[in-house]
mmCIF file of C-alpha atoms and ligand atoms in Angstrom:
data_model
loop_
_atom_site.group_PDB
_atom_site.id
_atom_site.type_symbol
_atom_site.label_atom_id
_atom_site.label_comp_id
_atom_site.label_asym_id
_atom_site.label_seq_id
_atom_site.Cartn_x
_atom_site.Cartn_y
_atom_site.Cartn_z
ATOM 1 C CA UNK F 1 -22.768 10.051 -8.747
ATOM 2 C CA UNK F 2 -23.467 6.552 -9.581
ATOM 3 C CA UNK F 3 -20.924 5.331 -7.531
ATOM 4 C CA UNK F 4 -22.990 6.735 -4.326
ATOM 5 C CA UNK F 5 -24.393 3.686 -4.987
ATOM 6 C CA UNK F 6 -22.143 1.568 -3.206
ATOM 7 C CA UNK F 7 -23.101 0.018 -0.158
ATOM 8 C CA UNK F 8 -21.084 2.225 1.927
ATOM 9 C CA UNK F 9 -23.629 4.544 1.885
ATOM 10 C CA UNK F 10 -26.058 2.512 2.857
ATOM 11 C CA UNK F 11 -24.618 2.022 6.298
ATOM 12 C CA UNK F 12 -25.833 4.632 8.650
ATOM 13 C CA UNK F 13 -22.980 7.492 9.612
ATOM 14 C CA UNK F 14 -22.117 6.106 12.830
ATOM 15 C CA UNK F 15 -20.820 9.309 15.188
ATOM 16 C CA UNK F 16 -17.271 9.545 15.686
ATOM 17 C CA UNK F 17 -16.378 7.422 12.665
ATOM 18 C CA UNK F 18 -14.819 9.117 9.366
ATOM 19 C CA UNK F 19 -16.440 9.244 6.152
ATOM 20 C CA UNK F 20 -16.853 6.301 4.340
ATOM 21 C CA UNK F 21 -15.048 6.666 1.362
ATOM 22 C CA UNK F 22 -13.051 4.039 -0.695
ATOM 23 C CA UNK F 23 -13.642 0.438 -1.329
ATOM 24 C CA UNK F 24 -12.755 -0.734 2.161
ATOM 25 C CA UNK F 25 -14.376 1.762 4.118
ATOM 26 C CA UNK F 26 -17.794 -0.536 5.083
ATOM 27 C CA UNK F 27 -16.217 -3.698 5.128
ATOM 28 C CA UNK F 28 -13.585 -2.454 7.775
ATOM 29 C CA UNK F 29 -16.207 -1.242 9.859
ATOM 30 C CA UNK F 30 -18.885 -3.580 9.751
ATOM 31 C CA UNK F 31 -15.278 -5.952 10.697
ATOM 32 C CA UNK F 32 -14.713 -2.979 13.630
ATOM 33 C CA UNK F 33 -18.180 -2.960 14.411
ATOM 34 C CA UNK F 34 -18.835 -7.062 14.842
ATOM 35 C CA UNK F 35 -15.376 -6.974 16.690
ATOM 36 C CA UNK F 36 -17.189 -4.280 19.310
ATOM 37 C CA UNK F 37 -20.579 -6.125 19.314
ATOM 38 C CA UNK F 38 -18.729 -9.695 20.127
ATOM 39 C CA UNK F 39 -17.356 -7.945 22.810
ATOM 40 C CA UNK F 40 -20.009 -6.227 24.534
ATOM 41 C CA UNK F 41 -21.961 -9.912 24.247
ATOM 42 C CA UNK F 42 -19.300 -11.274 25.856
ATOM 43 C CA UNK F 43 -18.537 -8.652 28.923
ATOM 44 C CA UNK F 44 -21.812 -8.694 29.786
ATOM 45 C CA UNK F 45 -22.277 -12.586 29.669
ATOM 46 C CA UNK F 46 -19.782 -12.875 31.764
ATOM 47 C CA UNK F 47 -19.889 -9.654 34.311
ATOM 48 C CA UNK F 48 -23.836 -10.074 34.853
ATOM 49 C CA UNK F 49 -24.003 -13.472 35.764
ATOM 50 C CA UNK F 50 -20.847 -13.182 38.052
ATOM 51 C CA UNK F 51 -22.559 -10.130 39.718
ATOM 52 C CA UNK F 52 -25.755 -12.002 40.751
ATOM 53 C CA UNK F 53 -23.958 -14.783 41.565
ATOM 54 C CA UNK F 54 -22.163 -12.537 43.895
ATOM 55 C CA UNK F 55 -24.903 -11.480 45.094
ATOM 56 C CA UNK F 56 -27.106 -14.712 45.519
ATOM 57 C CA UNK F 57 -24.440 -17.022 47.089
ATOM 58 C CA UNK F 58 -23.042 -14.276 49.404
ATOM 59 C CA UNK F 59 -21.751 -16.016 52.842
ATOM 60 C CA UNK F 60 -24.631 -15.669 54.814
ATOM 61 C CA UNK F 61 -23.294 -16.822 58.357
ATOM 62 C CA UNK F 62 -19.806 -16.855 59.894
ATOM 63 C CA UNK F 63 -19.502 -20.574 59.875
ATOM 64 C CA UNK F 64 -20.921 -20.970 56.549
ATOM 65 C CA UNK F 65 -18.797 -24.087 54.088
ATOM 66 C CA UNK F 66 -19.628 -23.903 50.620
ATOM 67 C CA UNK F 67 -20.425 -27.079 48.951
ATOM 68 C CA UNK F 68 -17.894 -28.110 46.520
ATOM 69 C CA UNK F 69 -18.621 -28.270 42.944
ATOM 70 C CA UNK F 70 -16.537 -30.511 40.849
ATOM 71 C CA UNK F 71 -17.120 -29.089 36.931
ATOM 72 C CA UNK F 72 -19.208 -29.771 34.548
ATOM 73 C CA UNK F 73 -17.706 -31.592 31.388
ATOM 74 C CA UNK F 74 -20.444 -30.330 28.630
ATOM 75 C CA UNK F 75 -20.711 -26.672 29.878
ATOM 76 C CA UNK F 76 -16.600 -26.257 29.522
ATOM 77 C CA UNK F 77 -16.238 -28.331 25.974
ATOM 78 C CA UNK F 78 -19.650 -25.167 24.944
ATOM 79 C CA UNK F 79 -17.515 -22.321 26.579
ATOM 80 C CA UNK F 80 -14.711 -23.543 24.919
ATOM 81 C CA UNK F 81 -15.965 -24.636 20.944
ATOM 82 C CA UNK F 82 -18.430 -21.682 20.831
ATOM 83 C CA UNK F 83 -15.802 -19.163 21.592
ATOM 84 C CA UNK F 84 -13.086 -20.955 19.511
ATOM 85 C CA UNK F 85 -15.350 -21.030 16.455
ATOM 86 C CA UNK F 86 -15.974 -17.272 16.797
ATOM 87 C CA UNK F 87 -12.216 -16.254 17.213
ATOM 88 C CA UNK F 88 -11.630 -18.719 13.849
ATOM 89 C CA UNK F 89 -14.189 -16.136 12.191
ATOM 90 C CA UNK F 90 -12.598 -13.504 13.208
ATOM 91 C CA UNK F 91 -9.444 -14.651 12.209
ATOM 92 C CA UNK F 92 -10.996 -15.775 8.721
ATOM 93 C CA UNK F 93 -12.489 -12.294 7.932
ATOM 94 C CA UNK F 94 -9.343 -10.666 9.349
ATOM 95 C CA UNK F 95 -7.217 -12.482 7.171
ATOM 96 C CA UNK F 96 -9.204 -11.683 4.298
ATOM 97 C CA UNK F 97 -9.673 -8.166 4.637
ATOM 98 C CA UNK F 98 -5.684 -7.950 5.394
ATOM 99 C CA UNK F 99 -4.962 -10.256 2.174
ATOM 100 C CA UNK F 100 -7.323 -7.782 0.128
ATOM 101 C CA UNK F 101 -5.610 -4.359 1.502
ATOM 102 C CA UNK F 102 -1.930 -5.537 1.414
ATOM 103 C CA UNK F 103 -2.435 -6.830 -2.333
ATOM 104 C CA UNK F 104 -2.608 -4.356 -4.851
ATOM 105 C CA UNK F 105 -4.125 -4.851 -8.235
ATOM 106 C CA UNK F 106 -2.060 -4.811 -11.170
ATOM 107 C CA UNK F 107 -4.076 -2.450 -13.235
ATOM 108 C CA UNK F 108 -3.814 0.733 -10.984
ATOM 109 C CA UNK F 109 -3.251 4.098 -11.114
ATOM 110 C CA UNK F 110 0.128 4.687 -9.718
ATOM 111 C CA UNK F 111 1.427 7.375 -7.611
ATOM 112 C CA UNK F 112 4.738 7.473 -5.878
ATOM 113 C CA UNK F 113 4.691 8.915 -2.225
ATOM 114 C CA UNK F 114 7.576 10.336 -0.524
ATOM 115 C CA UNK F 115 7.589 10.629 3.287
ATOM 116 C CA UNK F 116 9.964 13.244 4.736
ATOM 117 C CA UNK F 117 10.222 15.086 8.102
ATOM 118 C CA UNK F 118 7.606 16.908 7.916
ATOM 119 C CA UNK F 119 6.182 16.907 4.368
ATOM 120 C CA UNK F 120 4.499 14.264 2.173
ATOM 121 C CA UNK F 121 5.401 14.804 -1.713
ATOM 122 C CA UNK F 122 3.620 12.797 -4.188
ATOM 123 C CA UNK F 123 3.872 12.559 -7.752
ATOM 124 C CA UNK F 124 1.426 10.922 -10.860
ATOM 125 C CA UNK F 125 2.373 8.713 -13.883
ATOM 126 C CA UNK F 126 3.162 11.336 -16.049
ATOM 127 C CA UNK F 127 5.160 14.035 -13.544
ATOM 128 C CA UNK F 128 2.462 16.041 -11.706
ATOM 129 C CA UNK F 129 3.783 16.410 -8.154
ATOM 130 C CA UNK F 130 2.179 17.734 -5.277
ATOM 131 C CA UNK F 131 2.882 18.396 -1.485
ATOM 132 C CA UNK F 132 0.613 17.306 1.644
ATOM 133 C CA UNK F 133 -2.278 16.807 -1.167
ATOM 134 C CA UNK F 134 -3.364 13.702 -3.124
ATOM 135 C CA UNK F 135 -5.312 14.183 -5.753
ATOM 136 C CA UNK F 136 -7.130 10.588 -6.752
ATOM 137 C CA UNK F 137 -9.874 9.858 -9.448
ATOM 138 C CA UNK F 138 -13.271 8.638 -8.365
ATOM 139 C CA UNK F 139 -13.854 4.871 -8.851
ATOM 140 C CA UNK F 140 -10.843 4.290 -10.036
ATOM 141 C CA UNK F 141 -8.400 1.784 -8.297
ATOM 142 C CA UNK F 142 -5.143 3.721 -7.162
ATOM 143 C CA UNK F 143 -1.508 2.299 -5.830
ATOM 144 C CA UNK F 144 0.924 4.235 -3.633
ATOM 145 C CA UNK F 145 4.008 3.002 -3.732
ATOM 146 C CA UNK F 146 6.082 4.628 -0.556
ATOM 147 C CA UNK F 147 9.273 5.456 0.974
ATOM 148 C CA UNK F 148 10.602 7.938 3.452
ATOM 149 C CA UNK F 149 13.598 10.087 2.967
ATOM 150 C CA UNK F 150 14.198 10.130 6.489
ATOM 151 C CA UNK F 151 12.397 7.952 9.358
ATOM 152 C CA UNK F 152 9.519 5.778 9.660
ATOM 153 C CA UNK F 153 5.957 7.743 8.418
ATOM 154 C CA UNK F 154 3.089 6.299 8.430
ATOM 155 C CA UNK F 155 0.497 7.329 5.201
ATOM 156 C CA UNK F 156 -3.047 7.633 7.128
ATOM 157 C CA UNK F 157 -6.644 8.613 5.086
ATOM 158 C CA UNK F 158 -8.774 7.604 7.703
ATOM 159 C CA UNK F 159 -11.868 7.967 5.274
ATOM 160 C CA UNK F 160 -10.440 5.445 3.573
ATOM 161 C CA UNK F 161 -9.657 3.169 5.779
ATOM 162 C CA UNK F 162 -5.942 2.898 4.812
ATOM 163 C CA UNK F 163 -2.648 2.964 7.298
ATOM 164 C CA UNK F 164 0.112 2.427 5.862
ATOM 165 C CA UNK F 165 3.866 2.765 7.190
ATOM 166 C CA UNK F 166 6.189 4.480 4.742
ATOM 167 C CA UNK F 167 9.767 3.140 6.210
ATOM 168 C CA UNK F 168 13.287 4.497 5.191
ATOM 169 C CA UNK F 169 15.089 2.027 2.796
ATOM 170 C CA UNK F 170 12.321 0.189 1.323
ATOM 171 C CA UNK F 171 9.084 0.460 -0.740
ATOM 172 C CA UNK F 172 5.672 -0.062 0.991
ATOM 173 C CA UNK F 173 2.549 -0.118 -1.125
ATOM 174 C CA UNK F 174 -1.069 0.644 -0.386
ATOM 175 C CA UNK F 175 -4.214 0.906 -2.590
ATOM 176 C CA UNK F 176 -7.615 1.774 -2.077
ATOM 177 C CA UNK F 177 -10.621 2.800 -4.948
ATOM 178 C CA UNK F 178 -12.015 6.031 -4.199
ATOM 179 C CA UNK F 179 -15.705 5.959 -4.035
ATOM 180 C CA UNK F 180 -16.976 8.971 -2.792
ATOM 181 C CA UNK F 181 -15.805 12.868 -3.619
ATOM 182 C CA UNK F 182 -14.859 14.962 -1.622
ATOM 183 C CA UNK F 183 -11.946 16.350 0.332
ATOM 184 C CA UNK F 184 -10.457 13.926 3.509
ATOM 185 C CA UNK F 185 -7.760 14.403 6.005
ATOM 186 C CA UNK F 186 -4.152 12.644 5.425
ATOM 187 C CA UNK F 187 -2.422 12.048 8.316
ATOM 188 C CA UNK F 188 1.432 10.506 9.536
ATOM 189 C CA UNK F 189 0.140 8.187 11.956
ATOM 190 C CA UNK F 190 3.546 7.545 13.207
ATOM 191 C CA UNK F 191 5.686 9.582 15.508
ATOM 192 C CA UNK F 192 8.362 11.292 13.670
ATOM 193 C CA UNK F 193 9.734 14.196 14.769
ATOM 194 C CA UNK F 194 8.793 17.519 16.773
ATOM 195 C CA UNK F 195 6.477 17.911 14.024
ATOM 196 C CA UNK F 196 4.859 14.968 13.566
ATOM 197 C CA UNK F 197 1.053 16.205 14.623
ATOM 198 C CA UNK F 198 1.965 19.397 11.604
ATOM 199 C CA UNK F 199 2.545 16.586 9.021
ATOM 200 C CA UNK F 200 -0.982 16.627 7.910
ATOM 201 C CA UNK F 201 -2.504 16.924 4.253
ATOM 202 C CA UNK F 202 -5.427 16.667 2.319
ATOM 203 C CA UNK F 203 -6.899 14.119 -0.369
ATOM 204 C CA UNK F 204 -9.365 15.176 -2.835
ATOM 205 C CA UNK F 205 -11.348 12.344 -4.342
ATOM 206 C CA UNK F 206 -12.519 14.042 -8.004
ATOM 207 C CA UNK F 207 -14.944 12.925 -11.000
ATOM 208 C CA UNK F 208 -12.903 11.320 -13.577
ATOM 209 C CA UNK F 209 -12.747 14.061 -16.071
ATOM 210 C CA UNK F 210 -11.986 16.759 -13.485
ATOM 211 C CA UNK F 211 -9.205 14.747 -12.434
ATOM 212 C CA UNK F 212 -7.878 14.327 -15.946
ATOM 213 C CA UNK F 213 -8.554 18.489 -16.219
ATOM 214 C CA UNK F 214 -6.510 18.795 -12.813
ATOM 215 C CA UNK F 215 -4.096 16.517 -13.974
ATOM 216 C CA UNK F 216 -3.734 19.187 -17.351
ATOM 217 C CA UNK F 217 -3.327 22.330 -15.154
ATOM 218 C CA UNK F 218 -0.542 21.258 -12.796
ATOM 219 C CA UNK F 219 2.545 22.309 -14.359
ATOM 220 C CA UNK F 220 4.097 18.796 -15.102
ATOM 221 C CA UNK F 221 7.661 17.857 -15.084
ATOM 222 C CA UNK F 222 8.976 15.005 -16.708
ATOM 223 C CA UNK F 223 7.656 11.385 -16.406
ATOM 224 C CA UNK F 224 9.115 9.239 -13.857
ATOM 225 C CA UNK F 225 9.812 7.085 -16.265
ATOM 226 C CA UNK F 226 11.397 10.025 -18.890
ATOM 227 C CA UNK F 227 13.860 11.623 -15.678
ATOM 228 C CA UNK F 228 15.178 7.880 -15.095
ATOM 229 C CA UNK F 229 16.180 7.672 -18.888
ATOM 230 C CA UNK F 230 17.587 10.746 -18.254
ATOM 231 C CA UNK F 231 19.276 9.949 -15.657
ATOM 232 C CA UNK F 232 20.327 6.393 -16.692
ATOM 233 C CA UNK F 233 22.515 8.073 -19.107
ATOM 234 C CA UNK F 234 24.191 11.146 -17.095
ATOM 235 C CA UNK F 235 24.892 8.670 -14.260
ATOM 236 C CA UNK F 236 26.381 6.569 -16.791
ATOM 237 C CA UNK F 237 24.100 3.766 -16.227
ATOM 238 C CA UNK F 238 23.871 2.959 -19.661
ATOM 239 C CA UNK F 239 27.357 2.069 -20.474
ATOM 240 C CA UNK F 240 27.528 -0.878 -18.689
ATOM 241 C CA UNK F 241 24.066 -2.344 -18.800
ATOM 242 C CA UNK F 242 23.531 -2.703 -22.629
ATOM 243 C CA UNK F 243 20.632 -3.443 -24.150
ATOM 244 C CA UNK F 244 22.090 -6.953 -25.647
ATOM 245 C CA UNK F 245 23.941 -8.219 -21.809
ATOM 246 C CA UNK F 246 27.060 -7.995 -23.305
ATOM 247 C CA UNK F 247 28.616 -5.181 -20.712
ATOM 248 C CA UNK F 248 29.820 -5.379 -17.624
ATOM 249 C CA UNK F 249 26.062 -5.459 -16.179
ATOM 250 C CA UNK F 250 23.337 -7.355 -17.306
ATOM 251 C CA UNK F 251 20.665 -6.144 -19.666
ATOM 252 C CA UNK F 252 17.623 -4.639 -17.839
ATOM 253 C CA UNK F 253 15.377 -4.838 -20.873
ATOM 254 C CA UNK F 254 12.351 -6.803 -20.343
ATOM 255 C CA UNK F 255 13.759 -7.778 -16.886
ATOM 256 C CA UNK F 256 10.848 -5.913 -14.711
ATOM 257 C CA UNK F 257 8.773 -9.057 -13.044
ATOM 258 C CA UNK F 258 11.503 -11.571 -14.393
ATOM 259 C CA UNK F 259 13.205 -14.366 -12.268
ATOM 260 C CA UNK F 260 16.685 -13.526 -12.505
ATOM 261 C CA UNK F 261 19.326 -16.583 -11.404
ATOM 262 C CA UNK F 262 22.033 -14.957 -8.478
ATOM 263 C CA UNK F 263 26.128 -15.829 -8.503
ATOM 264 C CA UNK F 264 24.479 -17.384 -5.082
ATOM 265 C CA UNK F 265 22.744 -19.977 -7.101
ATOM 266 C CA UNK F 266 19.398 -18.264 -5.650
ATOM 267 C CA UNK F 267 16.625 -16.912 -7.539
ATOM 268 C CA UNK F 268 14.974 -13.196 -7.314
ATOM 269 C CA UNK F 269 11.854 -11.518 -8.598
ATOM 270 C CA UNK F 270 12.856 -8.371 -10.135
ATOM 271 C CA UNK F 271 10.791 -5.753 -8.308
ATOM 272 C CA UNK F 272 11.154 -2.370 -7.013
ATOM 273 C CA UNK F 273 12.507 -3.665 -4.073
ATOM 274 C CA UNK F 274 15.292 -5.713 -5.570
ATOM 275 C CA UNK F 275 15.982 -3.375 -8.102
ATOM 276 C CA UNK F 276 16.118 -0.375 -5.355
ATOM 277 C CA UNK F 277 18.606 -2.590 -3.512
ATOM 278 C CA UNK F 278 20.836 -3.337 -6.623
ATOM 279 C CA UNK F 279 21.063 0.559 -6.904
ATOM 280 C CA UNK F 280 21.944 1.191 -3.418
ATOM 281 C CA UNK F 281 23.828 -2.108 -2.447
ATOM 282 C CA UNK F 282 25.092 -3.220 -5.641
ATOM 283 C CA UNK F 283 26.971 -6.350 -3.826
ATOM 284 C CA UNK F 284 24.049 -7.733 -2.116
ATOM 285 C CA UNK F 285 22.606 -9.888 -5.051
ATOM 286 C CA UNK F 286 24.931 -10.114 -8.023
ATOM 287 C CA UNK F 287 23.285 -11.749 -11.002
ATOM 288 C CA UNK F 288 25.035 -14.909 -12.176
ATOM 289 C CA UNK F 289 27.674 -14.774 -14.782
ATOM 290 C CA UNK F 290 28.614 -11.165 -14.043
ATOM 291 C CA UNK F 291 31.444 -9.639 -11.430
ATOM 292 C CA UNK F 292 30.245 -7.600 -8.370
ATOM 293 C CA UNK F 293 31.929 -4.367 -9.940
ATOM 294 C CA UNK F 294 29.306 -2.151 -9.512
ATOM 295 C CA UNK F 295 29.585 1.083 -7.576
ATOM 296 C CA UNK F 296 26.909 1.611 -5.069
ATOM 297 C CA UNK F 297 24.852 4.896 -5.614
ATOM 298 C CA UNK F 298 24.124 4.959 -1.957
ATOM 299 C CA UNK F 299 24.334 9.003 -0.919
ATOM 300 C CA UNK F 300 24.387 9.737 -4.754
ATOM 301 C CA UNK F 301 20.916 9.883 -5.375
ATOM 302 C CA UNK F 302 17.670 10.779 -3.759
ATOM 303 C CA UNK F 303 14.911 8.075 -3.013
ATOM 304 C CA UNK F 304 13.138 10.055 -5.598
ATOM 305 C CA UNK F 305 15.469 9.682 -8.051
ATOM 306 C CA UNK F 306 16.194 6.013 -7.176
ATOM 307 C CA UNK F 307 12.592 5.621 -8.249
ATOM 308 C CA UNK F 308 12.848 7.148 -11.241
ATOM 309 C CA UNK F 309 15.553 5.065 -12.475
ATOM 310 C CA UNK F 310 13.256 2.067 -11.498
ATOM 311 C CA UNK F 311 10.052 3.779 -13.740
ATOM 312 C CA UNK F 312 12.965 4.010 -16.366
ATOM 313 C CA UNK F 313 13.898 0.287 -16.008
ATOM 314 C CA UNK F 314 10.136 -1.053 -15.884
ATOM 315 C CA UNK F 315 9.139 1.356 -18.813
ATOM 316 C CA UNK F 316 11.970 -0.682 -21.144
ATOM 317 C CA UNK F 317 10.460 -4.084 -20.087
ATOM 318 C CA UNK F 318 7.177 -3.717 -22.517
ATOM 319 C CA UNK F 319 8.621 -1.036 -25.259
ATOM 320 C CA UNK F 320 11.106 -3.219 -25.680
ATOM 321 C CA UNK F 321 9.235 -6.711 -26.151
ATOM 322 C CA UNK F 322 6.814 -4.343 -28.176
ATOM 323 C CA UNK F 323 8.842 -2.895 -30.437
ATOM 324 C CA UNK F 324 11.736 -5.747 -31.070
ATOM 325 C CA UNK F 325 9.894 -5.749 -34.418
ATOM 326 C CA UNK F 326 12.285 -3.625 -36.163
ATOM 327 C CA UNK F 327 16.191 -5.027 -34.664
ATOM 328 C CA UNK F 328 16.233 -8.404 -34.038
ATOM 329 C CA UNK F 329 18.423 -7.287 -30.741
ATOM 330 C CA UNK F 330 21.651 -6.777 -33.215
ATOM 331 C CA UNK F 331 25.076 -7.318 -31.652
ATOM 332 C CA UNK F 332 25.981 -3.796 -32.015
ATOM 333 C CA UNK F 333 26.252 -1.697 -28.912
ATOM 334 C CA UNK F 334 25.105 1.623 -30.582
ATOM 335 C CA UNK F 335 21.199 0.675 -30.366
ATOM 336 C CA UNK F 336 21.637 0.633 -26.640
ATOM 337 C CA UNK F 337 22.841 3.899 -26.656
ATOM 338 C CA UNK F 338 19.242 5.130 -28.938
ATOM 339 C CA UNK F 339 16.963 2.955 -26.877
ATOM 340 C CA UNK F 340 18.092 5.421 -23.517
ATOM 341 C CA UNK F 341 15.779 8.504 -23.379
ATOM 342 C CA UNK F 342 13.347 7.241 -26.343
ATOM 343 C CA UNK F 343 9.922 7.933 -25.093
ATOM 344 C CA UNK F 344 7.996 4.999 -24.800
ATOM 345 C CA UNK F 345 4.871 4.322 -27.198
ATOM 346 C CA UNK F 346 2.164 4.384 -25.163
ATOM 347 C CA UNK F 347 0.060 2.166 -27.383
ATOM 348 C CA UNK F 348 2.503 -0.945 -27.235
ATOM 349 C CA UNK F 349 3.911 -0.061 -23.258
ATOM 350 C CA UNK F 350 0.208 -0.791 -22.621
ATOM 351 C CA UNK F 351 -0.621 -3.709 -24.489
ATOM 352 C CA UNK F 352 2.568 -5.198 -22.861
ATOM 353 C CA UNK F 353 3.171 -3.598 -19.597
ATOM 354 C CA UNK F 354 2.933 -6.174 -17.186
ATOM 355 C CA UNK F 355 2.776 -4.080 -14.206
ATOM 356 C CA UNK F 356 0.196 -1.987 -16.139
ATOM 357 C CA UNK F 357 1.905 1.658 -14.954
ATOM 358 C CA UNK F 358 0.868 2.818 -17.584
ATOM 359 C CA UNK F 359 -3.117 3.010 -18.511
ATOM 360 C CA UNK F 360 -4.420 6.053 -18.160
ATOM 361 C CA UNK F 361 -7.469 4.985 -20.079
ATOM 362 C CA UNK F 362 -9.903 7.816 -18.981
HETATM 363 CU CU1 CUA B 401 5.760 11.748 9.728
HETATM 364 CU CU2 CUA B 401 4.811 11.447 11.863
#
């Protein structure tokens, strides 16, 4: 309830427009709406005056010479500063609004969304999954991270304000805080197929606590994070990327949101992106000091899967720094082999997690 307090709802419901209902919703339109009134102002300035002028310096006889008119310095520096400082507005409070929505906060919720002719599958932190529904807590702030399984989607809550392409081969992200419950429309908002318009869903915005008993009720699979362990070992992951770097791959402990130094002399962020790639395209960015022997997994695993592997990898980051306590990293291989598949403890994965995937603190 209390977040019905948000100015959002102080705005009146103009007709046609959605609902407003996350933390962009207002801005965006008053934006939309200031973008429509500059325009109108301006259409009219100019159409009225060029109609009565029209109108009062018609040719009024057949022999009729206009008298010439060579310009008028000040009136073309006001009609060109005063619309030049406007369009810089514009462009300022575009620019911010744009940095704001393409920059997700680090303390989200995360859900992973999966784009696929004609279906959208989601699925929560700890393994709920869902299809053509997203189910989001209220005032909390929530990250999609996206891919498609097939061609180019496009993730659309127009209550929220949010459009986001979800594009084969990479990871897009989008975020938005719920602040209003209730049920809105999802829509692909890019052509994909004969049934692109039947690639619809729905997003239910919920109180905190009924989201956390939702949450209880959908029969959960494993983690992201727990099937990427899994399958870091049964795709035999594990026996070349060793915990201590000493295999044939480097160590991916503690490597999520590292620099990492490339045989090209070049330096990469580890994100999902990179990561993703290295998966898929082993050869594209080989990390100094080791060989490019890596098989690609390209056709051997799913986009889902892929991103479980990544959970995995970012999951081992934190535990790891966390719990290094106990084995000062010894040079034996066989506590690589434990550390695949050991649940994480939530208590030290948050205090350390980086990317914070992990707080579910209500
Ligand atoms: Cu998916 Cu249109």
């Amino acid at each position: 309830m209390k977040y019905d307090m948000n100015p959002s709802s102080f705005l009146i419901q103009i007709p046609f427009f959605p609902e407003q209902a996350s933390n962009f919703a207002f801005e965006y339109d008053l934006f939309y709406l200031f973008l429509v009134a500059v325009t109108i102002f301006f259409t009219v300035l100019v159409a009225a005056p060029a109609l009565y002028f029209l109108i009062k310096y018609r040719r009024r006889s057949h022999g009729q010479v206009p008298e010439q008119i060579e310009g008028n310095l000040k009136l073309e520096i006001t009609w060109t500063v005063i619309p030049f400082l406007i369009s810089m507005f514009i462009f300022a409070w575009g620019a911010k609004l744009y940095y704001q929505m393409y920059t997700p906060p680090t303390d989200a919720l995360e859900i992973f969304v999966t784009g696929k002719q004609w279906m959208w599958r989601a699925q929560h932190p700890d393994g709920q999954r869902e299809i053509n529904e997203l189910h989001v807590p209220l005032g909390r702030r929530v990250k999609l991270t996206m891919t498609s399984e097939d061609v180019i989607h496009a993730y659309f809550i127009p209550a929220f304000r949010t459009k986001t392409d979800v594009v084969p081969g990479r990871y897009t992200t989008s975020w938005f805080t719920p602040t209003k419950t209730g049920t809105y429309h999802l829509f692909c908002a890019e052509y994909c197929g004969t049934q692109h318009s039947g690639m619809i869903g729905k997003v239910t915005v919920m109180e905190p606590p009924d989201y956390q008993a939702w949450l209880r009720n959908v029969p959960r699979d494993k983690s992201p994070a727990e099937a990427g362990a899994q399958l870091f070992t049964s795709q035999a992951c594990d026996k070349c990327h060793l915990e201590d770097g000493a295999g044939r791959g480097p160590s991916l402990q503690n490597l999520f949101g590292k620099d990492v130094k490339l045989a090209s002399g070049a330096t990469v962020k580890v994100d999902e992106t990179y990561l993703r790639e290295s998966i898929l395209n082993p050869g594209a960015k080989v990390v100094a000091g080791y060989a490019n022997d890596m098989p690609t997994f390209q056709g051997l695993m799913t986009e889902e899967q892929v991103a479980m592997i990544i959970q995995y990898i970012k999951s081992i980051g934190p535990k790891q720094g966390a719990a290094s306590t106990t084995a000062p990293a010894s040079a034996a291989p066989a506590p690589a082999a434990q550390g695949v598949g050991r649940p994480a403890p939530p208590q030290a994965a948050k205090a350390a997690a980086p990317q914070g995937e992990q707080p579910r603190q209500d």
